[in-house]
Amino acid sequence: MLTKAALRTTEMMRQAHARLRRGQLPVDLLDASIGRSWQRCLDHGLSPGRVPELPRLSGSELRDRRDSHRRLIALAEPLLKRVAEDLRGCQLLLAGPDATVLKSYGKRFVLDERLDIAPGIILDERWFGTNAPALAVIERAPVLVKSSEHLMFPENPVSCVAAPLLDVSGDCLGLIDLTFDAGHPRPEIFLRRVQQLTGALEQQLFRDHYQQRWVLQVHASLAELDGVACGLVAINEAGLILAVDPQAAQWLGRDATGLIGGHIESLLGRSWTELRRQCETNSALLGLELTGGQLVGRLNPPEAWRPATLDGEVGGGSGNRMPIKSSRPRRPVLESLVASWPQILAREARRASQALAAGLPVLLQGDTGTGKEQLARALHTSIDEKAPFVALNCAALPESLIEAELFGYGEGAFTGARKGGYDGRLVQANGGTLLLDEIGDMPLALQARLLRVLQERVVTPLGDHREVPIECRVIAASHRDLEARVEVGDFREDLFYRLAGVVVELPALNQQQPLTETIRHRWEVLCRGHGRDLPLAESLCERLAAYDWPGNWRELEHCLEAALVGAEPELDALTLDALSPRWQRKLTGGAPSEALAIRSSGTAGGPQELRELQQAHMQRTLEACDGNYTAAARALGVSRSTLYRRLGR
């Protein structure tokens, strides 16, 4: 709409009305939306200077109309009242989706005796001609109608802007109009203001609708992350994207319809289980490498959400299931976790628990996927499971965000800061445990400040002079060799010794021998979680134990769980045949399983039979995932488009 603002001058409109009086529609002199409106008005038999009697609701009709729009009024009125106090000399209108004025705030404009713009008046284009409320409904977009652009009022003393208010389904709930003196030199300011109003209300509608879901905020700037320009993405507990608002689609550089139904992991490239655990019961800031640049995100948990885990859970594949009720007494989480570990490693984990309880910090070292975060949670739970457990992934945030997220900030610390400020992770962990995940990626400048906080046990939020005392247990974790980073100067030596009270080195999965016992233990835990009683064939267990497992626990967990959910009900035991072709290739060094090879060589249509077996396995997995193609594709290790194609959907 603003692309032609430079042409919408008084002289230009004088020429437009002169040509209209000569019977010509001056489309070339008008903004595109105004030209379309003038054409419709002329088709309705309207003309400049002829003002018919405008329809207006009676008192009882207006009460009924307001009653039918209770939700709209309750949502918008508090904000409109505050804005009207700020914009003295302007009139704010709240109208229904048919451009009937429901409420008026601020100054009241009366164009003449018959044109009192007040509640109850119907600003339909068929009677009132070109006007912002009617045009916003028709165009479904914010519009500016300058004074003489009102077709029937060439000498109109006011201009107006309006924008529709759309709900999460894209339906128009109503609209907001802002009317002001026509002589204002910059009417575009009011257009932006009404866009901000509707944007804020649409965000509130989105949050209210998805208050029991995860909501991801995205923006290019931390300062604007809580503003009306941020985008919102709703996500269910399984990590599937439920809704994407227009701002989020713009920031993500993707069409909203193409994102809905997909998995958040494919968008963010990170484990959904880890993201949820990082969030805990508080919002978590994220650094997002998207659309070729760096975005900022904040993941907000559902209302009254609490993380749920299974006894003995190690990998991320089971993180979105609720605990299974059992009549058996529950084993302590730490003991369940280390039950299948080598004796020396289990002893070190118990030593770390005792040290943490005594106030010593614990440092966990190990490759990605070796279970550092799971051990950290188990250590915390072994001491006080009711105390807060707060995790901060230092590698997930850009340098500009870590300080605000870790130490918090005061109100007004920077443009866009939350009203009332933000406590920060250290304060949130007070009385509990703070996990500094991937501490090896923390910038050197922040390492110095963290060291002071750990020594003095006092936090000073950004932009604030208050000193907040804290008392929390500290667990640090990193896949990097911190001692090696100290030697090359990338990590502070004094901070390393402050964090390394007890160091637990988690070996890669293929270094934990005998691995067969570990695999059997994990399989039993998964079977209990899914309510299955399916033995694991000894030959398959040996093949699994011989595999290298570059993804460590995560890869093992995904392999076992995908096999379990895709297993046929009549199976007596899980064998190599029951795995997906992808895992058969991995476990046999690139060749298909022996059983499949025999079948394909013993029949004329061998390749065809192999395809049928693959298709049947995919169908079983899809049924086990309740028809969820995204979850089934992830379990099978293929793309969703491949799954659609193979099943002929």
XYZ file of C-alpha atoms in Angstrom:
649
model
C 0.000 0.000 0.000
C 2.831 2.384 0.771
C 4.580 1.964 -2.564
C 2.523 4.789 -4.077
C 2.509 7.050 -1.029
C 4.643 9.663 -2.805
C 1.926 10.079 -5.489
C -0.984 10.440 -3.081
C -0.778 14.219 -2.882
C -3.546 16.811 -2.663
C -2.848 18.001 -6.217
C -2.938 14.451 -7.560
C -6.297 13.819 -5.911
C -7.661 17.131 -7.241
C -6.821 15.922 -10.743
C -8.395 12.540 -10.013
C -11.703 14.090 -8.928
C -11.673 16.423 -11.948
C -11.335 13.461 -14.307
C -14.032 11.584 -12.380
C -16.443 14.503 -12.931
C -15.732 14.155 -16.667
C -16.836 10.527 -16.490
C -13.355 8.952 -16.406
C -12.088 6.587 -13.708
C -8.552 7.882 -12.976
C -7.012 4.514 -12.062
C -3.519 5.699 -13.047
C -3.685 8.474 -10.431
C -4.891 6.281 -7.559
C -3.386 3.712 -5.261
C -4.384 0.271 -6.581
C -6.701 -0.554 -3.661
C -8.342 2.896 -3.840
C -8.912 2.486 -7.582
C -10.637 -0.859 -7.047
C -12.807 0.666 -4.322
C -13.843 3.631 -6.498
C -14.861 1.241 -9.261
C -17.021 -0.791 -6.863
C -18.616 2.369 -5.451
C -19.517 3.610 -8.928
C -20.998 0.195 -9.715
C -23.167 0.609 -6.582
C -24.456 3.938 -7.981
C -22.518 6.148 -5.540
C -20.957 9.460 -6.550
C -19.061 12.295 -4.815
C -21.137 14.743 -2.787
C -24.268 12.566 -2.591
C -24.423 11.135 0.934
C -27.329 8.750 1.504
C -28.785 7.972 4.904
C -26.340 5.576 6.534
C -27.701 2.463 8.284
C -27.210 2.478 12.045
C -28.016 -0.164 14.647
C -30.562 0.611 17.354
C -29.514 0.470 20.998
C -30.787 -3.098 21.488
C -29.269 -4.240 18.176
C -25.906 -2.764 19.170
C -26.042 -4.581 22.537
C -26.795 -7.860 20.760
C -23.997 -7.248 18.260
C -21.509 -6.495 21.041
C -22.644 -9.611 22.872
C -21.945 -11.722 19.790
C -18.436 -10.221 19.636
C -17.583 -10.550 23.341
C -14.323 -12.353 22.563
C -13.139 -9.608 20.208
C -14.020 -6.793 22.623
C -12.451 -8.518 25.643
C -9.260 -9.109 23.658
C -8.873 -5.655 22.117
C -10.406 -3.153 24.535
C -7.622 -2.990 27.188
C -4.975 -2.289 24.552
C -7.118 0.181 22.572
C -7.887 2.195 25.705
C -4.176 2.568 26.471
C -3.349 3.566 22.889
C -6.200 6.091 22.781
C -4.720 7.817 25.839
C -1.385 8.115 24.029
C -2.836 9.296 20.701
C -4.807 12.317 21.795
C -6.600 13.970 18.882
C -7.263 10.631 17.180
C -10.280 8.332 17.174
C -9.881 4.577 17.499
C -12.670 2.320 16.264
C -13.205 -1.360 16.947
C -15.471 -2.851 14.283
C -16.845 -6.276 13.496
C -15.974 -8.225 10.349
C -18.810 -6.474 8.470
C -17.363 -3.000 9.290
C -20.044 -2.249 11.903
C -18.526 -0.027 14.610
C -18.743 -1.747 18.021
C -16.654 0.591 20.194
C -15.116 4.053 19.873
C -12.173 5.427 21.882
C -10.527 8.836 22.094
C -11.679 11.869 20.115
C -15.026 11.677 18.285
C -15.150 13.026 14.727
C -18.466 14.361 13.367
C -18.243 15.090 9.635
C -21.755 16.587 9.515
C -25.077 16.071 11.274
C -25.635 12.711 9.584
C -22.049 11.514 9.823
C -21.351 10.956 13.490
C -18.752 8.162 13.471
C -20.014 6.399 16.585
C -20.812 2.842 17.732
C -23.630 1.277 15.736
C -22.832 2.931 12.400
C -22.299 0.513 9.496
C -19.354 1.589 7.337
C -20.221 -0.710 4.452
C -18.745 0.440 1.135
C -22.186 0.207 -0.509
C -23.460 3.122 1.585
C -20.475 4.988 2.945
C -18.286 4.623 -0.138
C -14.520 4.249 0.047
C -13.371 4.092 3.685
C -10.592 2.309 5.543
C -12.657 -0.169 7.631
C -14.649 -1.450 4.645
C -11.554 -1.552 2.454
C -9.504 -3.467 5.077
C -12.207 -6.146 5.202
C -12.285 -6.474 1.407
C -8.509 -6.348 0.887
C -7.749 -8.415 4.031
C -4.752 -6.146 4.560
C -3.847 -2.872 6.313
C -4.964 0.163 4.281
C -4.567 3.942 4.305
C -7.384 6.123 2.948
C -6.373 9.779 2.811
C -8.929 12.555 3.078
C -9.958 13.150 -0.561
C -9.568 9.449 -1.399
C -12.921 8.955 0.332
C -14.938 8.924 -2.902
C -18.064 10.588 -1.522
C -16.190 13.243 0.509
C -13.700 15.098 -1.728
C -13.120 17.691 1.033
C -12.972 15.237 3.904
C -11.180 16.798 6.928
C -9.943 13.417 8.192
C -7.851 10.500 6.958
C -8.028 6.977 8.318
C -6.093 3.735 8.475
C -7.475 0.282 9.268
C -6.268 -3.298 9.518
C -8.154 -6.601 9.849
C -7.677 -8.781 12.914
C -7.287 -12.419 11.828
C -7.539 -15.447 14.087
C -5.250 -18.502 13.889
C -7.446 -19.995 11.152
C -7.138 -16.868 9.011
C -10.751 -15.811 9.607
C -11.476 -12.123 10.170
C -12.638 -11.492 13.747
C -12.978 -7.766 13.220
C -10.859 -4.725 12.465
C -9.259 -1.681 14.042
C -9.521 1.800 12.525
C -7.564 4.897 13.463
C -8.957 8.266 12.259
C -6.887 11.465 12.406
C -6.748 15.010 11.004
C -6.178 15.070 7.244
C -3.423 17.665 7.565
C -1.015 15.308 9.326
C 2.249 15.322 7.318
C 3.080 11.619 7.829
C -0.058 9.461 7.763
C 2.081 6.340 7.261
C 2.988 6.566 10.964
C -0.624 5.785 11.856
C -0.706 2.887 9.396
C 2.285 1.333 11.132
C 0.645 1.953 14.509
C -2.546 0.120 13.570
C -0.467 -2.725 12.109
C 1.343 -2.975 15.454
C -1.997 -3.082 17.262
C -3.418 -5.899 15.162
C -0.070 -7.694 15.234
C -0.001 -7.631 19.041
C -3.599 -8.866 19.250
C -3.018 -11.641 16.698
C 0.002 -12.784 18.711
C -2.180 -12.895 21.813
C -4.794 -14.934 19.931
C -2.085 -17.333 18.762
C -0.681 -17.781 22.275
C -4.141 -18.223 23.808
C -5.074 -20.830 21.210
C -1.824 -22.768 21.650
C -1.279 -22.242 25.380
C -1.130 -26.030 25.880
C 1.495 -26.397 23.133
C 5.120 -25.455 22.716
C 5.558 -22.032 21.092
C 8.788 -20.948 19.395
C 9.415 -17.214 18.932
C 11.815 -16.184 16.146
C 13.398 -12.883 15.121
C 16.708 -11.580 13.833
C 17.236 -9.433 16.943
C 17.106 -10.238 20.652
C 15.809 -6.725 21.306
C 12.756 -7.415 19.108
C 12.119 -10.988 20.202
C 9.188 -9.978 22.398
C 7.878 -7.359 19.955
C 5.021 -7.606 17.469
C 7.450 -8.307 14.598
C 8.567 -11.646 16.046
C 7.244 -14.832 14.504
C 5.449 -17.651 16.325
C 5.531 -21.389 15.650
C 3.272 -23.835 17.543
C 4.665 -27.336 18.149
C 3.072 -30.395 19.723
C 4.694 -32.695 22.268
C 5.969 -35.007 19.515
C 7.760 -32.121 17.806
C 5.357 -31.719 14.869
C 4.689 -28.155 13.670
C 1.018 -27.268 14.158
C 0.911 -23.629 13.054
C 3.181 -20.909 11.703
C 2.149 -17.260 11.746
C 3.001 -14.963 8.787
C 5.895 -13.266 10.608
C 7.505 -16.621 11.406
C 7.171 -17.736 7.796
C 8.882 -14.516 6.730
C 11.766 -14.888 9.202
C 12.224 -18.558 8.362
C 12.126 -17.892 4.636
C 9.620 -20.701 4.128
C 5.966 -20.946 3.154
C 3.793 -21.683 6.196
C 1.859 -24.481 4.466
C 5.129 -26.227 3.639
C 6.200 -26.139 7.297
C 2.961 -27.289 8.951
C 2.975 -31.032 9.582
C 6.752 -31.257 9.376
C 9.017 -32.026 12.311
C 10.777 -29.201 14.114
C 14.039 -31.176 13.984
C 14.115 -30.912 10.185
C 13.766 -27.134 10.487
C 16.206 -26.488 13.334
C 18.570 -29.402 12.726
C 18.628 -30.233 16.431
C 17.170 -32.951 18.633
C 13.642 -32.100 19.790
C 14.188 -34.076 22.996
C 17.272 -32.007 23.817
C 15.455 -28.757 23.051
C 12.591 -29.658 25.386
C 14.975 -30.698 28.132
C 16.949 -27.504 27.754
C 13.722 -25.598 28.196
C 12.559 -27.414 31.352
C 9.805 -25.305 32.955
C 11.256 -22.006 31.736
C 11.630 -20.421 28.321
C 14.969 -21.092 26.639
C 16.859 -18.785 24.286
C 18.213 -20.421 21.145
C 20.620 -19.394 18.430
C 19.194 -20.541 15.088
C 21.244 -20.891 11.915
C 18.453 -20.419 9.376
C 17.820 -18.752 6.017
C 21.532 -18.271 5.508
C 21.908 -16.151 8.642
C 21.590 -16.059 12.408
C 18.165 -15.814 14.011
C 17.245 -15.690 17.681
C 14.625 -18.021 19.109
C 12.861 -18.505 22.402
C 11.173 -21.842 23.087
C 8.267 -21.537 25.526
C 6.850 -24.664 27.223
C 3.117 -25.375 27.436
C 1.195 -24.072 30.391
C 1.705 -26.313 33.449
C 4.192 -28.500 31.508
C 6.539 -30.802 33.366
C 9.172 -33.011 31.686
C 8.435 -36.733 31.745
C 11.062 -39.494 31.619
C 11.157 -43.240 31.896
C 13.152 -45.121 34.483
C 16.556 -45.873 33.087
C 16.142 -43.626 30.062
C 19.453 -42.815 28.407
C 18.802 -41.803 24.821
C 16.525 -39.123 23.419
C 14.066 -41.373 21.604
C 11.671 -41.862 24.507
C 11.561 -38.340 25.855
C 7.991 -37.523 24.749
C 6.265 -40.476 26.403
C 4.574 -40.356 29.763
C 5.933 -42.641 32.490
C 4.427 -46.136 32.495
C 2.692 -46.998 35.741
C 4.093 -50.126 37.320
C 3.429 -52.078 40.476
C 7.152 -52.702 40.873
C 9.038 -50.323 43.179
C 10.841 -47.609 41.270
C 14.633 -47.859 41.189
C 16.583 -44.692 41.898
C 17.195 -42.912 38.609
C 20.985 -42.885 38.950
C 21.105 -46.614 39.726
C 18.808 -47.359 36.782
C 21.032 -45.334 34.515
C 24.328 -46.970 35.487
C 22.940 -50.513 35.876
C 24.418 -51.651 32.548
C 27.545 -49.486 32.659
C 31.037 -50.889 33.206
C 31.780 -51.162 36.918
C 34.472 -48.486 36.941
C 32.245 -45.986 35.132
C 29.281 -46.683 37.437
C 31.573 -46.131 40.432
C 32.667 -42.744 39.035
C 29.033 -41.710 38.515
C 28.214 -42.529 42.143
C 31.326 -40.635 43.262
C 30.121 -37.615 41.264
C 26.727 -37.800 42.988
C 28.362 -37.733 46.418
C 30.625 -34.849 45.410
C 27.718 -32.827 44.017
C 25.725 -33.362 47.207
C 28.726 -32.041 49.174
C 28.790 -28.854 47.095
C 31.619 -29.730 44.708
C 31.183 -28.985 40.998
C 31.112 -31.867 38.514
C 32.542 -31.866 34.987
C 31.263 -34.400 32.445
C 33.444 -35.076 29.404
C 32.522 -37.251 26.424
C 31.597 -37.339 22.757
C 28.216 -36.159 21.523
C 25.532 -38.727 22.308
C 27.345 -40.420 25.186
C 24.661 -39.408 27.708
C 26.167 -36.373 29.457
C 22.865 -34.590 29.934
C 21.089 -37.764 31.068
C 23.801 -38.355 33.676
C 23.544 -34.721 34.800
C 19.804 -35.104 35.342
C 20.309 -38.374 37.181
C 22.924 -36.773 39.454
C 20.538 -33.913 40.231
C 17.614 -36.283 40.902
C 19.750 -38.445 43.174
C 20.132 -35.431 45.484
C 16.795 -33.567 45.281
C 14.375 -34.305 42.446
C 11.975 -31.555 43.589
C 14.567 -28.767 43.309
C 14.904 -26.885 40.012
C 17.128 -28.332 37.305
C 18.108 -25.645 34.782
C 20.117 -26.392 31.639
C 21.874 -23.889 29.387
C 23.447 -25.050 26.142
C 26.350 -22.649 25.661
C 26.854 -23.802 22.066
C 23.231 -23.155 21.103
C 23.356 -19.398 21.684
C 25.326 -16.703 19.869
C 27.775 -14.777 22.012
C 25.440 -11.773 22.201
C 22.728 -13.860 23.920
C 24.596 -16.048 26.390
C 25.259 -13.229 28.858
C 21.606 -12.126 29.006
C 20.377 -15.709 29.267
C 22.867 -16.745 31.944
C 22.980 -13.646 34.159
C 19.586 -12.081 33.345
C 18.848 -8.402 32.832
C 16.940 -5.564 34.459
C 13.913 -3.753 33.100
C 14.919 -1.341 30.337
C 18.416 -2.842 30.015
C 18.059 -2.627 26.233
C 15.414 -1.887 23.638
C 12.845 -4.681 23.667
C 13.797 -5.985 27.120
C 10.957 -7.702 28.944
C 8.919 -5.594 31.314
C 10.184 -6.404 34.785
C 13.440 -7.811 33.421
C 14.555 -11.445 33.256
C 16.062 -13.523 36.064
C 18.560 -15.514 34.038
C 19.479 -19.179 34.345
C 21.708 -18.797 37.402
C 18.920 -17.237 39.465
C 16.372 -19.749 38.148
C 18.644 -22.566 39.356
C 18.845 -21.123 42.891
C 18.441 -23.976 45.355
C 18.830 -26.589 42.627
C 21.247 -27.580 39.888
C 22.595 -25.640 36.910
C 23.880 -27.605 33.917
C 26.294 -25.644 31.721
C 26.187 -27.847 28.654
C 28.953 -27.474 26.048
C 30.839 -25.129 28.379
C 33.857 -25.433 26.093
C 32.081 -23.191 23.569
C 31.591 -20.285 25.985
C 33.427 -17.095 24.870
C 36.494 -16.167 26.931
C 35.033 -12.833 28.057
C 32.023 -14.565 29.604
C 34.229 -17.226 31.178
C 35.798 -14.503 33.331
C 32.419 -13.235 34.494
C 31.142 -16.759 35.178
C 34.242 -17.432 37.259
C 33.509 -14.386 39.435
C 29.909 -15.484 39.933
C 30.962 -18.992 40.944
C 33.509 -17.591 43.387
C 31.335 -14.872 44.917
C 27.956 -16.622 44.588
C 26.374 -13.322 43.570
C 24.783 -12.384 40.223
C 24.432 -8.824 38.886
C 21.920 -8.771 35.989
C 22.709 -6.694 32.893
C 21.601 -3.089 33.230
C 20.904 -3.538 36.931
C 22.866 -2.642 40.056
C 21.223 -5.249 42.282
C 23.358 -8.098 43.570
C 21.328 -11.308 43.725
C 22.780 -14.027 45.969
C 22.618 -17.555 44.534
C 23.306 -21.002 45.892
C 23.144 -23.803 43.352
C 24.988 -26.966 42.418
C 26.954 -26.702 39.171
C 27.475 -29.398 36.559
C 29.470 -28.554 33.433
C 29.594 -30.741 30.339
C 31.508 -30.648 27.078
C 32.381 -32.892 24.161
C 35.651 -30.956 23.852
C 38.826 -31.797 25.771
C 38.865 -28.810 28.125
C 42.405 -29.440 29.334
C 43.599 -29.331 25.719
C 41.691 -26.073 25.200
C 43.356 -24.652 28.317
C 46.773 -25.447 26.844
C 46.049 -23.542 23.607
C 44.475 -20.601 25.463
C 40.833 -21.154 24.390
C 39.604 -21.902 27.910
C 40.540 -20.227 31.182
C 42.677 -22.401 33.423
C 41.224 -20.943 36.625
C 37.662 -21.631 35.420
C 38.596 -25.195 34.456
C 39.840 -25.959 37.978
C 36.796 -24.225 39.440
C 34.493 -26.565 37.457
C 36.560 -29.773 37.653
C 35.774 -30.787 41.235
C 35.070 -34.315 40.026
C 35.590 -35.219 36.375
C 33.631 -38.088 34.823
C 34.818 -39.149 31.385
C 32.035 -40.906 29.476
C 33.528 -43.266 26.894
C 32.073 -43.715 23.432
C 29.506 -46.485 23.270
C 31.785 -48.825 21.305
C 34.360 -48.551 24.105
C 31.943 -49.846 26.736
C 32.513 -53.596 26.918
C 30.756 -55.950 27.057
C 28.259 -54.041 24.912
C 25.869 -56.981 24.612
C 24.726 -56.538 28.223
C 24.183 -52.822 27.663
C 22.069 -53.502 24.570
C 19.964 -56.136 26.342
C 19.328 -53.750 29.238
C 18.230 -50.944 26.896
C 15.988 -53.327 24.966
C 14.256 -54.424 28.192
C 13.672 -50.785 29.201
C 12.177 -49.972 25.787
C 9.952 -53.063 25.837
C 8.573 -52.052 29.236
C 7.966 -48.520 27.985
C 6.020 -49.746 24.933
C 4.223 -52.563 26.745
C 5.848 -55.270 24.575
C 7.392 -58.608 25.550
C 9.640 -59.365 22.585
C 12.970 -61.178 23.050
C 16.062 -59.882 21.267
C 17.671 -62.636 19.169
C 21.189 -63.471 20.321
C 22.556 -63.276 16.762
C 21.141 -59.775 16.326
C 22.441 -58.674 19.729
C 25.941 -59.765 18.693
C 25.686 -57.843 15.415
C 24.524 -54.738 17.296
C 27.416 -55.089 19.748
C 29.890 -55.326 16.864
C 28.642 -52.125 15.214
C 30.766 -48.977 15.696
C 27.908 -46.664 16.890
C 29.339 -43.282 15.808
C 26.184 -41.622 17.187
C 26.661 -43.329 20.573
C 23.586 -43.704 22.813
C 21.367 -41.601 20.571
C 21.987 -43.811 17.545
C 21.510 -47.018 19.541
C 18.274 -45.759 21.071
C 16.817 -44.752 17.696
C 17.803 -48.080 16.128
C 16.237 -50.179 18.892
C 13.064 -48.120 19.224
C 12.451 -48.026 15.460
C 12.807 -51.811 15.366
C 10.436 -52.238 18.296
C 7.629 -50.003 17.004
C 7.876 -51.569 13.535
C 7.946 -55.185 14.715
C 5.029 -57.408 13.706
C 2.765 -58.485 16.615
C 3.259 -62.181 15.818
C 7.072 -62.084 16.027
C 8.600 -64.551 18.507
C 11.912 -62.659 18.654
C 13.522 -59.655 16.995
C 15.985 -60.804 14.338
C 17.992 -59.071 11.652
C 15.152 -59.707 9.172
C 12.819 -57.462 11.181
C 15.062 -54.404 10.890
C 14.760 -51.834 8.129
C 16.873 -52.373 4.986
C 18.996 -49.403 6.033
C 19.941 -51.028 9.350
C 20.419 -54.386 7.690
C 23.008 -52.764 5.424
C 24.700 -51.039 8.369
C 24.932 -54.207 10.466
C 26.098 -56.453 7.611
C 28.732 -54.118 6.225
C 26.651 -52.855 3.299
C 25.098 -56.177 2.179
C 21.450 -57.159 2.706
C 20.698 -59.678 5.428
C 21.334 -63.314 4.705
C 17.664 -64.179 4.863
C 16.707 -61.511 2.359
C 19.559 -62.548 0.061
C 18.353 -66.171 0.071
C 14.789 -65.145 -0.687
C 15.781 -62.877 -3.563
C 18.127 -65.424 -5.147
C 15.643 -68.277 -4.829
C 12.850 -66.682 -6.850
C 12.572 -65.263 -10.331
C 11.175 -62.030 -9.000
C 13.765 -61.559 -6.246
C 14.169 -57.762 -6.432
C 10.408 -57.365 -6.574
C 9.989 -59.500 -3.444
C 12.632 -57.451 -1.652
C 10.729 -54.281 -2.502
C 7.533 -55.860 -1.185
C 9.275 -56.782 2.065
C 10.573 -53.210 2.415
C 7.114 -51.833 1.732
C 5.531 -54.150 4.305
C 8.083 -53.065 6.905
C 7.377 -49.420 6.172
C 3.634 -49.997 6.462
C 4.050 -51.734 9.838
C 6.188 -48.870 11.109
C 3.622 -46.318 9.918
C 0.836 -48.180 11.726
C 2.954 -48.376 14.880
C 3.345 -44.581 14.695
C -0.462 -44.110 14.470
C -0.272 -43.015 10.851
C 2.187 -40.188 11.571
C 4.358 -40.103 8.442
C 6.958 -37.790 9.989
C 7.507 -40.032 13.014
C 7.539 -43.171 10.859
C 10.046 -41.689 8.414
C 12.308 -40.690 11.293
C 12.082 -44.192 12.796
C 12.923 -45.773 9.424
C 15.775 -43.387 8.705
C 14.282 -42.145 5.410
C 12.765 -38.857 4.287
C 9.013 -38.315 4.453
C 8.830 -37.948 0.661
C 10.578 -41.315 0.279
C 8.044 -42.918 2.612
C 5.137 -41.428 0.638
C 6.654 -42.643 -2.629
C 7.407 -46.183 -1.426
C 3.885 -46.602 -0.045
C 2.333 -45.168 -3.193
C 0.589 -42.325 -1.352
